[in-house]
Short mmCIF file of C-alpha atoms and ligand atoms in Angstrom, two decimals:
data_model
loop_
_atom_site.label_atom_id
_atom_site.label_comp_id
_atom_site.label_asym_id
_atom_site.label_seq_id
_atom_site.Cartn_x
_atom_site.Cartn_y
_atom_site.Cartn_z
CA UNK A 119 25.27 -46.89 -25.69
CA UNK A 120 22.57 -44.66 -24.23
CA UNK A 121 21.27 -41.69 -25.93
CA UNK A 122 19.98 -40.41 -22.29
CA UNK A 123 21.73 -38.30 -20.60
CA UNK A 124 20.71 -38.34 -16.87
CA UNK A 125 21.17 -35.05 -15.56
CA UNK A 126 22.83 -35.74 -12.46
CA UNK A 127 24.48 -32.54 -11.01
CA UNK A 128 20.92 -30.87 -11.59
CA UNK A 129 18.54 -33.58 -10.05
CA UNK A 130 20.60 -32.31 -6.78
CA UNK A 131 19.47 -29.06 -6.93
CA UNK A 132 18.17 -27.47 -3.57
CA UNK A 133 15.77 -24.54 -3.10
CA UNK A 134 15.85 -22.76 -0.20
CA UNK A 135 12.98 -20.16 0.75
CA UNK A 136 13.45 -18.89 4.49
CA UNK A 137 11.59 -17.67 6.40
CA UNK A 138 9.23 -20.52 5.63
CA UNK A 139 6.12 -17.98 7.10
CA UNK A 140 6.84 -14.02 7.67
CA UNK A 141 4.31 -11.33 7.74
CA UNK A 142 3.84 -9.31 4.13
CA UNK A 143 5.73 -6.66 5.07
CA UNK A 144 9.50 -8.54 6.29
CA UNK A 145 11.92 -10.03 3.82
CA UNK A 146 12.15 -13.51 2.29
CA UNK A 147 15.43 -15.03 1.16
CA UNK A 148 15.82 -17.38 -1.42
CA UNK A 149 18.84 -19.50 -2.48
CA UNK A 150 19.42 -22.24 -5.07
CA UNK A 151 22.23 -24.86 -4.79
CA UNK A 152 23.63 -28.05 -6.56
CA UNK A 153 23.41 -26.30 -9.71
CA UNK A 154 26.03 -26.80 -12.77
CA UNK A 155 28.74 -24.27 -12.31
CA UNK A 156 27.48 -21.25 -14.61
CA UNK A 157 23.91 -22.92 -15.34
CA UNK A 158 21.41 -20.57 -16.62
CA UNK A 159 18.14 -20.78 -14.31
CA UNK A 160 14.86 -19.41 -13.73
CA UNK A 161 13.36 -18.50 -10.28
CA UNK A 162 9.43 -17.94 -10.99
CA UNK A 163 7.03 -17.13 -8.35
CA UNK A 164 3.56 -17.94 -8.06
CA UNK A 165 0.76 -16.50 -5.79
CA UNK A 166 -2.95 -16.82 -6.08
CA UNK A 167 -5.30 -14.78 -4.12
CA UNK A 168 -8.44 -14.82 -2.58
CA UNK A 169 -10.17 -14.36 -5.56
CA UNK A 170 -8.24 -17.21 -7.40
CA UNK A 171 -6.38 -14.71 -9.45
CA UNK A 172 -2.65 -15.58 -10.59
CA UNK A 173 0.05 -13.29 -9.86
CA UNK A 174 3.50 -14.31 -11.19
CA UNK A 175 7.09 -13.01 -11.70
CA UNK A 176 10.27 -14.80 -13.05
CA UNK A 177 13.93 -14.19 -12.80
CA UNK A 178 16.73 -15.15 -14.48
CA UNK A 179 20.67 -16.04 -13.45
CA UNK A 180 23.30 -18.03 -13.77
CA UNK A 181 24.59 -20.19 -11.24
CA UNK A 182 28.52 -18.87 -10.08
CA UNK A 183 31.32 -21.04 -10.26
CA UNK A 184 30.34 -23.53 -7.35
CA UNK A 185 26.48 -23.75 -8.74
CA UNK A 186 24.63 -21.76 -6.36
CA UNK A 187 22.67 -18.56 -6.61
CA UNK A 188 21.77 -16.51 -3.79
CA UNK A 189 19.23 -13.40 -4.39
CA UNK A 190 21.02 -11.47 -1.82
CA UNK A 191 23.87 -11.34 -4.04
CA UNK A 192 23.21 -12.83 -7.73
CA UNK A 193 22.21 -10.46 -10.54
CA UNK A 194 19.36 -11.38 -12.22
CA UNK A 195 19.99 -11.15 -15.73
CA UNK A 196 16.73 -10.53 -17.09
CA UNK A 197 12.77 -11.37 -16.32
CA UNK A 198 10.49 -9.00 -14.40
CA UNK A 199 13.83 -7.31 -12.88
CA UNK A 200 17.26 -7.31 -13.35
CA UNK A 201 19.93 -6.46 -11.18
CA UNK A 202 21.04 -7.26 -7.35
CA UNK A 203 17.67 -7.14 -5.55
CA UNK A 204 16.77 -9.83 -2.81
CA UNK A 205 13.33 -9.06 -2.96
CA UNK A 206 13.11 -8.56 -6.52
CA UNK A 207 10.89 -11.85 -7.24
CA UNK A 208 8.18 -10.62 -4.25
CA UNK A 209 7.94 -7.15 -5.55
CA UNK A 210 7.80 -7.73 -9.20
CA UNK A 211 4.77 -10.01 -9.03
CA UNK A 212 2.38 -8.86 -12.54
CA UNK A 213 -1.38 -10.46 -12.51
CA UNK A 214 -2.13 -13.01 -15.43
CA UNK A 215 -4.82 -10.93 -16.23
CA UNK A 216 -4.33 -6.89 -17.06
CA UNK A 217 -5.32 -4.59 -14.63
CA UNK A 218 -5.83 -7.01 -11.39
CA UNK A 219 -4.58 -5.45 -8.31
CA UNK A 220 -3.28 -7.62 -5.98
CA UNK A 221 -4.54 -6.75 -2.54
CA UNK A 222 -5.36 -9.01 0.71
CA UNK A 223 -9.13 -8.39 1.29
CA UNK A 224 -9.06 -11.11 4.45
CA UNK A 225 -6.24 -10.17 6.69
CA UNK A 226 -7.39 -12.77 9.49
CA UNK A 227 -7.74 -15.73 7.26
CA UNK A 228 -5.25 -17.86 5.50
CA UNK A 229 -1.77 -16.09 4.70
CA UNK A 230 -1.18 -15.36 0.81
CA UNK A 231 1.12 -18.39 -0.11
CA UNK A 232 4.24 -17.65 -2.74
CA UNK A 233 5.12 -21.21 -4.49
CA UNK A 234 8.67 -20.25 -5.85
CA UNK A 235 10.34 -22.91 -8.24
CA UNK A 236 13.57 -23.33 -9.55
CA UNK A 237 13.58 -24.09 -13.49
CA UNK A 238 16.84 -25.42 -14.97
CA UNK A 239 16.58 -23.40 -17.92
CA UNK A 240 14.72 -19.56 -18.94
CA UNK A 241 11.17 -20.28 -18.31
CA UNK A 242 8.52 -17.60 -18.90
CA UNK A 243 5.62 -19.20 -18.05
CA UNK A 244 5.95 -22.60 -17.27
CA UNK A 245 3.77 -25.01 -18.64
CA UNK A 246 2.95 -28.93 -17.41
CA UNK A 247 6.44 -29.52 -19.71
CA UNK A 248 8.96 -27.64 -17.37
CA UNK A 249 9.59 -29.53 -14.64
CA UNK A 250 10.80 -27.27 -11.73
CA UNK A 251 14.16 -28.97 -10.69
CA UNK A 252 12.57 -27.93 -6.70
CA UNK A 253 10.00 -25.84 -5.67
CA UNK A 254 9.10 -24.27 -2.13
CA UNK A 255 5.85 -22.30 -0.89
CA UNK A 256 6.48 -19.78 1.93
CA UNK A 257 3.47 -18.27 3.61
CA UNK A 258 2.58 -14.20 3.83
CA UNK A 259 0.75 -13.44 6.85
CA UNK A 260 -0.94 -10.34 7.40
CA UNK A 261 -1.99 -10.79 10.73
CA UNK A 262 1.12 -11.30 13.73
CA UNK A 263 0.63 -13.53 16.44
CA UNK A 264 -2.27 -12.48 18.68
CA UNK A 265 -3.30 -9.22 16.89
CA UNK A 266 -7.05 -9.01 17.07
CA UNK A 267 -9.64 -8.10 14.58
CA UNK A 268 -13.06 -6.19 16.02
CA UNK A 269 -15.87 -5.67 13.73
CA UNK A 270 -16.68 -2.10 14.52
CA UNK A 271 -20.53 -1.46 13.69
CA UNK A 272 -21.39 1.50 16.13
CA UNK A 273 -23.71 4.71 15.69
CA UNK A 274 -22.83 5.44 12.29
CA UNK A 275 -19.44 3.85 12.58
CA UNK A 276 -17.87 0.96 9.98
CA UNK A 277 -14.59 -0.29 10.10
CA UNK A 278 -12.79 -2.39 11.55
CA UNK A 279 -10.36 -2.09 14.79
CA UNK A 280 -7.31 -3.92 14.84
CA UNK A 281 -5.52 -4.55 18.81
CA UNK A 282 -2.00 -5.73 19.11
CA UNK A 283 -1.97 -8.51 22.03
CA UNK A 284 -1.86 -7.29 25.56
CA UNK A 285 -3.66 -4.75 27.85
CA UNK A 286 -2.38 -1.67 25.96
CA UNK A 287 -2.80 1.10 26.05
CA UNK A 288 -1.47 1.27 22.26
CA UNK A 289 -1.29 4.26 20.89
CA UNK A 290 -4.53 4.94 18.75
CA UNK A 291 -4.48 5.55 14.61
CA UNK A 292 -7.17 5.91 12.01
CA UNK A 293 -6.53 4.72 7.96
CA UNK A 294 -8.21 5.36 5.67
CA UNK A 295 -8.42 4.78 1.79
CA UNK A 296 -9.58 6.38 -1.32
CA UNK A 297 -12.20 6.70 -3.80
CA UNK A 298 -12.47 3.19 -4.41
CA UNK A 299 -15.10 2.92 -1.08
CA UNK A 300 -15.43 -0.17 0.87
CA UNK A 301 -13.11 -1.53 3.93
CA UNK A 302 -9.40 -2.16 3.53
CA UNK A 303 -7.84 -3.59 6.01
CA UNK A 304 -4.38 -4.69 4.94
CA UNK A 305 -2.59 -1.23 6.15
CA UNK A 306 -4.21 -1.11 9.18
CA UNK A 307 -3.43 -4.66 10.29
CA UNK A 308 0.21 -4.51 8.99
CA UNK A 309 0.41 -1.36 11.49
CA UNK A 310 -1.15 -2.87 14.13
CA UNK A 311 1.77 -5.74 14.38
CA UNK A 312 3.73 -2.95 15.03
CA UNK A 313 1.83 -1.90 18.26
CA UNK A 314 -0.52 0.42 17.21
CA UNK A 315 -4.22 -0.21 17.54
CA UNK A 316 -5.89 0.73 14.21
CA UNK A 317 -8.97 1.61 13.19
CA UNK A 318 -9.34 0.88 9.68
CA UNK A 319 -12.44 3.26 8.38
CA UNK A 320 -14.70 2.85 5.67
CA UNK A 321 -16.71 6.28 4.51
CA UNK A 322 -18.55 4.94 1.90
CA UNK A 323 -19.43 2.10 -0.40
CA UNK A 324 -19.43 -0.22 2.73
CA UNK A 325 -22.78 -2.19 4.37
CA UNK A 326 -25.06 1.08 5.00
CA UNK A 327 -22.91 3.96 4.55
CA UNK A 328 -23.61 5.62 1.00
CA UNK A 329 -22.57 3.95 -2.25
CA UNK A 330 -20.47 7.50 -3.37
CA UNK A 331 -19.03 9.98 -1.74
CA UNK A 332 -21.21 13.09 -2.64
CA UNK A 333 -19.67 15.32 0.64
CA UNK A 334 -17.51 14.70 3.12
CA UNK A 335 -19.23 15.17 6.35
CA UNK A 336 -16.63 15.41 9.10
CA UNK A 337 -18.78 14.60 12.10
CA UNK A 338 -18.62 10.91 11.14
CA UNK A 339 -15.12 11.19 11.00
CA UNK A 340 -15.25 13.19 14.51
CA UNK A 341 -17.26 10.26 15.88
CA UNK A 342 -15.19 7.95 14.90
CA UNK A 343 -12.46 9.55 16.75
CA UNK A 344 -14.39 9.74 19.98
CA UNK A 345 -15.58 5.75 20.07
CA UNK A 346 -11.61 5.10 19.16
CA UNK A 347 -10.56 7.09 21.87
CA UNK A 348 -13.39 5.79 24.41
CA UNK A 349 -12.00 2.30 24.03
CA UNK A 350 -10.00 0.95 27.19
CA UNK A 351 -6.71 -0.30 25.24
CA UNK A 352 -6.60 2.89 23.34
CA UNK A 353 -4.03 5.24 24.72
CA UNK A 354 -5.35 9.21 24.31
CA UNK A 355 -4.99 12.06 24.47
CA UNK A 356 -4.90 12.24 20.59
CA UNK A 357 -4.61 9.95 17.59
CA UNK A 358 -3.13 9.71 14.42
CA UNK A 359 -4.41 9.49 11.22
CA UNK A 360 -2.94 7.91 7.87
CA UNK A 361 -4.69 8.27 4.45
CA UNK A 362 -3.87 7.52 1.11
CA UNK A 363 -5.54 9.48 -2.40
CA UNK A 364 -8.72 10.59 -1.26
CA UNK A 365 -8.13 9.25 2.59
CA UNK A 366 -5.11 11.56 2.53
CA UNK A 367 -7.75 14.50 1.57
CA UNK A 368 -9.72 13.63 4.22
CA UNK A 369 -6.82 13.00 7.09
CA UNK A 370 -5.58 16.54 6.20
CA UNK A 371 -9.36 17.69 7.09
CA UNK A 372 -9.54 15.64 10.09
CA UNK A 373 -5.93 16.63 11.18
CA UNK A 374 -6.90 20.80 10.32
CA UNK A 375 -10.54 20.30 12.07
CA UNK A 376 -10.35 17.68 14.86
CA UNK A 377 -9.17 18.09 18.47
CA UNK A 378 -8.60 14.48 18.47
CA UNK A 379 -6.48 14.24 15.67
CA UNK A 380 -2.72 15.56 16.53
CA UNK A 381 -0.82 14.02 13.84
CA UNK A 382 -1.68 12.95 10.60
CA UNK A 383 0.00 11.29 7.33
CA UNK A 384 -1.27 12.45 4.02
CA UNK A 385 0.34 10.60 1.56
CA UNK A 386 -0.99 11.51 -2.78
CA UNK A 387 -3.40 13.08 -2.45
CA UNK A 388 -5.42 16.67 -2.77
CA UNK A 389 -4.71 19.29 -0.47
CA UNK A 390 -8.01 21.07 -1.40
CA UNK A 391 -11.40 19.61 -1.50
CA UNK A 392 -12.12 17.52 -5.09
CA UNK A 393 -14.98 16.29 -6.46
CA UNK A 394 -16.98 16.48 -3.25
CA UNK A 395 -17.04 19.38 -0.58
CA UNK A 396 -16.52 19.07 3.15
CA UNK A 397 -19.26 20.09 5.33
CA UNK A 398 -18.53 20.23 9.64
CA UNK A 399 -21.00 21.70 11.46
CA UNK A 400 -21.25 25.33 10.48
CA UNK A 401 -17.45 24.55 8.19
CA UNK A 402 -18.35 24.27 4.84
CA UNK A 403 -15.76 23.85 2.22
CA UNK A 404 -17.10 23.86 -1.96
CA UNK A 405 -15.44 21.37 -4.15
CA UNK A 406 -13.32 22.05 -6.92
CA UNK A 407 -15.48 19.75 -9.19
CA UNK A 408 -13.18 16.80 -11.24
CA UNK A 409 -12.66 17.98 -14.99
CA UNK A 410 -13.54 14.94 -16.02
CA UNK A 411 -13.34 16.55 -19.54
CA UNK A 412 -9.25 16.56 -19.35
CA UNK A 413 -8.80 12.87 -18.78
CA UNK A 414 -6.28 11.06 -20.96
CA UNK A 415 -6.45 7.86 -22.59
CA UNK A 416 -3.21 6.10 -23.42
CA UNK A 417 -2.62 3.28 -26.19
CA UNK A 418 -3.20 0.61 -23.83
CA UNK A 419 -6.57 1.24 -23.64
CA UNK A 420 -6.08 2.80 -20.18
CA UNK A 421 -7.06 6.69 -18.56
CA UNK A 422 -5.10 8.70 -17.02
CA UNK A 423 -6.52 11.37 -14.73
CA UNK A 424 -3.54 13.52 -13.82
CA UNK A 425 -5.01 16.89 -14.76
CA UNK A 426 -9.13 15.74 -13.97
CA UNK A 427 -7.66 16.97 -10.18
CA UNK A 428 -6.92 20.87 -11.62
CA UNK A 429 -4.11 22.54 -10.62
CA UNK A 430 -4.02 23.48 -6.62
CA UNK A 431 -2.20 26.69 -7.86
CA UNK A 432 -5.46 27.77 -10.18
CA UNK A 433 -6.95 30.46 -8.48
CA UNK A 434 -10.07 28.72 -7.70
CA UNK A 435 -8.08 26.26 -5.71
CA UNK A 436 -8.15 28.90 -2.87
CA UNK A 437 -11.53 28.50 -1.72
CA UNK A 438 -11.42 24.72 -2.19
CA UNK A 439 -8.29 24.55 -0.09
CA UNK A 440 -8.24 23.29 3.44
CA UNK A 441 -6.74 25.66 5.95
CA UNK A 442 -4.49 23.87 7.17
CA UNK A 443 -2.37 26.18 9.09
CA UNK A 444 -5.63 26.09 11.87
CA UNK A 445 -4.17 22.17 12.87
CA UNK A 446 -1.70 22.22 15.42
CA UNK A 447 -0.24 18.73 14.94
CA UNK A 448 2.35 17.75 12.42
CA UNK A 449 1.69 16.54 9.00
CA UNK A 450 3.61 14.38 6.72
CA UNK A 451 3.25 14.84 3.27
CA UNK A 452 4.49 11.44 1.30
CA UNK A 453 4.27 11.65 -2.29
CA UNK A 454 5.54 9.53 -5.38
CA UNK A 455 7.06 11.61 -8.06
CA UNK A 456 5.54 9.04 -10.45
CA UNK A 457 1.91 9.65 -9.61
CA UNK A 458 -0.15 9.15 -12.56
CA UNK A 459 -3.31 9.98 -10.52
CA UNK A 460 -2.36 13.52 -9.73
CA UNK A 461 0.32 16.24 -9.02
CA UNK A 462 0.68 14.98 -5.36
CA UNK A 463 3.62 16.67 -5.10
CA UNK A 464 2.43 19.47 -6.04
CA UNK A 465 -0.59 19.57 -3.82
CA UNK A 466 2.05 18.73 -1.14
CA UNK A 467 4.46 21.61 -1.57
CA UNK A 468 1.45 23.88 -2.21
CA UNK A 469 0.33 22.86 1.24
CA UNK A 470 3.35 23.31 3.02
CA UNK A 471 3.59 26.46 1.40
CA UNK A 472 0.60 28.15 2.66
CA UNK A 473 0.89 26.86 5.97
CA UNK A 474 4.51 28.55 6.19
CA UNK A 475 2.88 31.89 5.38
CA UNK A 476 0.45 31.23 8.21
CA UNK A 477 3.80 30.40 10.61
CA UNK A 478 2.62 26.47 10.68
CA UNK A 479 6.16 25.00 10.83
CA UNK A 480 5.58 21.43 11.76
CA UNK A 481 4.70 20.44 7.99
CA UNK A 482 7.55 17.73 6.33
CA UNK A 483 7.66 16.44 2.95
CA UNK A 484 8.68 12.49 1.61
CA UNK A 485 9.59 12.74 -1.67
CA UNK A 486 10.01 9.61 -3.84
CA UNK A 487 11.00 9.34 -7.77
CA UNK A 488 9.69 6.48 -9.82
CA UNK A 489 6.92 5.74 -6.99
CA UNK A 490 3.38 5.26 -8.49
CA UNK A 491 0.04 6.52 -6.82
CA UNK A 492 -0.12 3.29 -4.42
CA UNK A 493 2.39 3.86 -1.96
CA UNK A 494 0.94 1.00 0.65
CA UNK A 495 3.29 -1.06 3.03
CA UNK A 496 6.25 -3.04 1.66
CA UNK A 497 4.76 -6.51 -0.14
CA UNK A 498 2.10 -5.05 -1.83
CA UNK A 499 3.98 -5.43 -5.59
CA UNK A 500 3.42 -2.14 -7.32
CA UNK A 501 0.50 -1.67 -9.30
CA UNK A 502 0.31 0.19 -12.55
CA UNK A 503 -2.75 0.52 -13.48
CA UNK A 504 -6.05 -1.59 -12.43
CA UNK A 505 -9.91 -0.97 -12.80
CA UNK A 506 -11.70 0.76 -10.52
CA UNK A 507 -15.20 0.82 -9.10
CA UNK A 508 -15.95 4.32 -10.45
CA UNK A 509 -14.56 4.53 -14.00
CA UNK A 510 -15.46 1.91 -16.98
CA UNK A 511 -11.62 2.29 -17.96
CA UNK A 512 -8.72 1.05 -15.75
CA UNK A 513 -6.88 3.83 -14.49
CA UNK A 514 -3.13 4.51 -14.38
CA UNK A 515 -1.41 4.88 -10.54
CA UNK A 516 2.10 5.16 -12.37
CA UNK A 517 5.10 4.04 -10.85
CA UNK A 518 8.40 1.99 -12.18
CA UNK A 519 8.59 -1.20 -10.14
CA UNK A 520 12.16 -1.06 -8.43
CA UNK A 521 11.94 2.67 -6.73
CA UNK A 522 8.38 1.98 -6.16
CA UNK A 523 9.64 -1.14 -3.76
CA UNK A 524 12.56 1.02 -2.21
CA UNK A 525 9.66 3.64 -1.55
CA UNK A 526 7.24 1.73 -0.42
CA UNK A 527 9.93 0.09 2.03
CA UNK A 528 11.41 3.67 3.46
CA UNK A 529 8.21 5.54 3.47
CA UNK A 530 7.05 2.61 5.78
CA UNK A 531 9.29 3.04 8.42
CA UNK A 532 9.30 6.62 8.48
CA UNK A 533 5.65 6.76 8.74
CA UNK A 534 5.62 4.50 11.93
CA UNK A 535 8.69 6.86 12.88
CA UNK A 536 6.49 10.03 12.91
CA UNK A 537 3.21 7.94 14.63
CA UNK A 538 5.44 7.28 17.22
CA UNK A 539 7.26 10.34 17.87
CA UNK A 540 3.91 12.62 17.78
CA UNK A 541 2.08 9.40 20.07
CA UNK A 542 4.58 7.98 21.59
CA UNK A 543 5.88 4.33 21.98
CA UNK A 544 4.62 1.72 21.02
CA UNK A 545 5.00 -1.94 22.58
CA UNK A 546 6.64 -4.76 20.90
CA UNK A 547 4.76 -7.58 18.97
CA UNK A 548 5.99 -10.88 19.05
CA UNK A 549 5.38 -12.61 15.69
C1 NAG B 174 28.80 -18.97 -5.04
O1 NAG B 174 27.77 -18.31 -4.29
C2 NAG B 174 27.68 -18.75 -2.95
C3 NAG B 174 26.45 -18.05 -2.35
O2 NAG B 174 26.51 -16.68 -2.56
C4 NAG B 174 28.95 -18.43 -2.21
O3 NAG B 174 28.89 -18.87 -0.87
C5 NAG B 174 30.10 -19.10 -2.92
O4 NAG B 174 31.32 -18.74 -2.31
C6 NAG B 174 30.14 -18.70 -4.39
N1 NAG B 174 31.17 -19.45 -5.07
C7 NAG B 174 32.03 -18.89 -5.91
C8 NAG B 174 33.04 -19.79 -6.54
O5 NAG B 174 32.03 -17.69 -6.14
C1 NAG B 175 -11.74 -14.41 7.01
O1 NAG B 175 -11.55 -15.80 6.87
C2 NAG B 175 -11.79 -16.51 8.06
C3 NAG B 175 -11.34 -17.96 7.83
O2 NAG B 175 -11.83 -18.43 6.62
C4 NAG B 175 -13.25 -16.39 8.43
O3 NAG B 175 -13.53 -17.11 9.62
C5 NAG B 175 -13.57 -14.91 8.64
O4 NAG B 175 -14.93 -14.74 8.89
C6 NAG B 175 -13.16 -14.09 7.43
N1 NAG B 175 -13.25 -12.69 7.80
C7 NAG B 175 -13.88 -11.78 7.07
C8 NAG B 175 -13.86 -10.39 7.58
O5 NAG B 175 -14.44 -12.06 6.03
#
């Protein structure tokens, strides 16, 4: 008599992970088979990034009747979600360590890869004794199939300018980021596979330009727009601009000040000048400075800086605020209701407000409850609260991780909606 049981039904077990390499932003299925009828199993997911930082989320179900579990219709029972969500495992990646935002910094290089494993048992963090019963890696590619990736380093110009394949011309778009400084480049990319060619702009805390943003000069801005515009596979006679926290600040300037600019998204952020003022030629806008002094800290430890912006219906706001009833292209205003950074929906209505008093009509508004301060592109998993080159605590974006995903996923599509309506078409890509 053997006191071994060999588990037979479950050394069968099949994982399947399809497509087996997609681009960030497009779905992934996963299915497990071979299972014990109404076996209780784990579905973890693993992803390192660039920086060798872990990022990990589990899910638990049980198997049906025929031992099989398929994410597009099994409810997880508990782990980082619960409920019917397909994507669930992808968008509920945490970091191992607090406060780590997941974000691809190398768009061009090697694909973020997602080892997901099948334990036959709940598994919170596995260790070398849980022995997946299968385990697949699917790659995350930010980069489609012959979009290209130009180093821009021209006059005072940094960025980076991303082509779809073929001779264009593609209609032209500008992104820009917040007060965190530097180049990102995983926006721009992700909406140049859709046939747009992108300029992803850095303003500040990137190879010469200054280390903090002190004013917001518009000229470089303006001569970005006019080397954009000057290059052969860019289609004119305007461009769009998208811009999240501070970038959305600054694409409602460009939008309100630049011929070139004739449509522009502004998702969270300030509708007035904060913390530094605009200058353009003989334009000069004062800052409403940060009140630094209203910051709240929370019992984790973090900050939260949701009244440091002021109010953009305080009186001083007015001479802070840009005029944005002089821009005659549409704006779209996409806020999170869950913005921990700042009232962005506020600022947004505010906006859209004083540009109906001035007759400005072509002004919309994306709403979104339970969306944090990092809207970005579907596959970015939402991030809480991370640490941030200006501030010695990490600082709350808010957010609760399901209607972030479903946000980040809608307000995606409608923004490419709105590029392409106020630009026109775009080609197709051929990932
Ligand atoms: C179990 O789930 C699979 C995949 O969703 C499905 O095809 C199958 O019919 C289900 N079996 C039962 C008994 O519900
Ligand atoms: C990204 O990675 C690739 C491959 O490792 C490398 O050739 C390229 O220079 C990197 N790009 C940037 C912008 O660092």
């Amino acid at each position: 008599m053997s006191l071994i049981h060999f588990p037979q039904v479950a050394a069968m077990a099949c994982l399947t992970v399809t497509p087996k390499s997609s681009l960030a932003d497009s779905p992934v299925w996963i299915r497990a088979s071979g299972l014990d009828p109404s076996q209780v199993v784990t579905l973890h997911a693993l992803l390192t990034d660039d920086m060798g930082e872990k990022f990990q989320s589990r899910a638990h179900f049980r198997a049906n009747l025929s031992g099989e579990v398929d994410v597009k219709q099994a409810a997880a029972l508990g782990g980082d979600y619960v409920g019917v969500w397909p994507m669930g495992l992808f968008s509920s990646l945490k970091p191992e360590k607090k406060f780590r935002r997941l974000m691809k910094r190398n768009v061009t290089g090697s694909p973020f890869r997602v080892q997901v494993s099948l334990f036959g048992s709940v598994v919170l963090v596995p260790s070398p004794n849980n022995v997946p019963l299968a385990t697949c890696t699917v790659e995350r590619w930010y980069a489609a199939h012959g979009v290209e990736r130009v180093q821009v380093r021209e006059g005072k110009v940094r960025g980076a300018l991303f082509l779809p394949p073929g001779p264009g011309p593609f209609p032209g778009v500008i992104d820009l980021f917040g007060g965190s400084g530097g180049l990102i480049e995983f926006r721009a990319i992700l909406l140049a596979n859709k046939g747009f060619a992108v300029l992803a702009l850095a303003f500040f805390g990137y190879d010469d330009l200054p280390q903090s943003l002190e004013e917001v000069d518009l000229e470089y801005f303006e001569e970005a727009s006019i080397l954009l515009l000057k290059h052969p596979k860019v289609r004119g006679p305007g461009l769009g601009v998208v811009g999240l926290s501070k970038g959305s600040e600054i694409a409602l300037a460009m939008i309100t000040f630049l011929d070139q600019i004739v449509a522009a998204v502004c998702i969270n952020g300030a509708t007035g000048m904060r913390g530094a003022s605009l200058r353009f030629r003989d334009i000069y806008i004062p800052a409403i400075p940060y009140a630094v002094e209203k910051v709240l800290i929370t019992e984790m430890g973090t900050m939260s800086s949701y009244h440091v912006m002021e109010d953009p219906l305080d009186e001083r706001h007015h001479s802070s605020a840009i005029p944005l009833e002089k821009a005659q292209g549409p704006v779209l205003f996409v806020v999170s209701e869950s913005d921990q950074s700042l009232n962005s929906k506020l600022f947004a209505e505010a906006a859209i407000a004083r540009a109906k008093q001035h007759g400005k009509r072509n002004c919309a508004l994306l709403s979104y409850p339970g969306a944090g301060h990092l809207l970005e592109p579907p596959g970015s998993p939402l991030c809480y609260c991370s640490s941030f080159r200006s501030t010695l605590l990490p600082n709350q974006w808010g957010g609760e991780v399901e209607l972030h995903a479903k946000a980040q996923e809608h307000s995606w599509k409608e923004i490419q909606k709105f590029l392409e309506l106020h630009l026109g078409p775009v080609g197709k890509s051929n990932f």
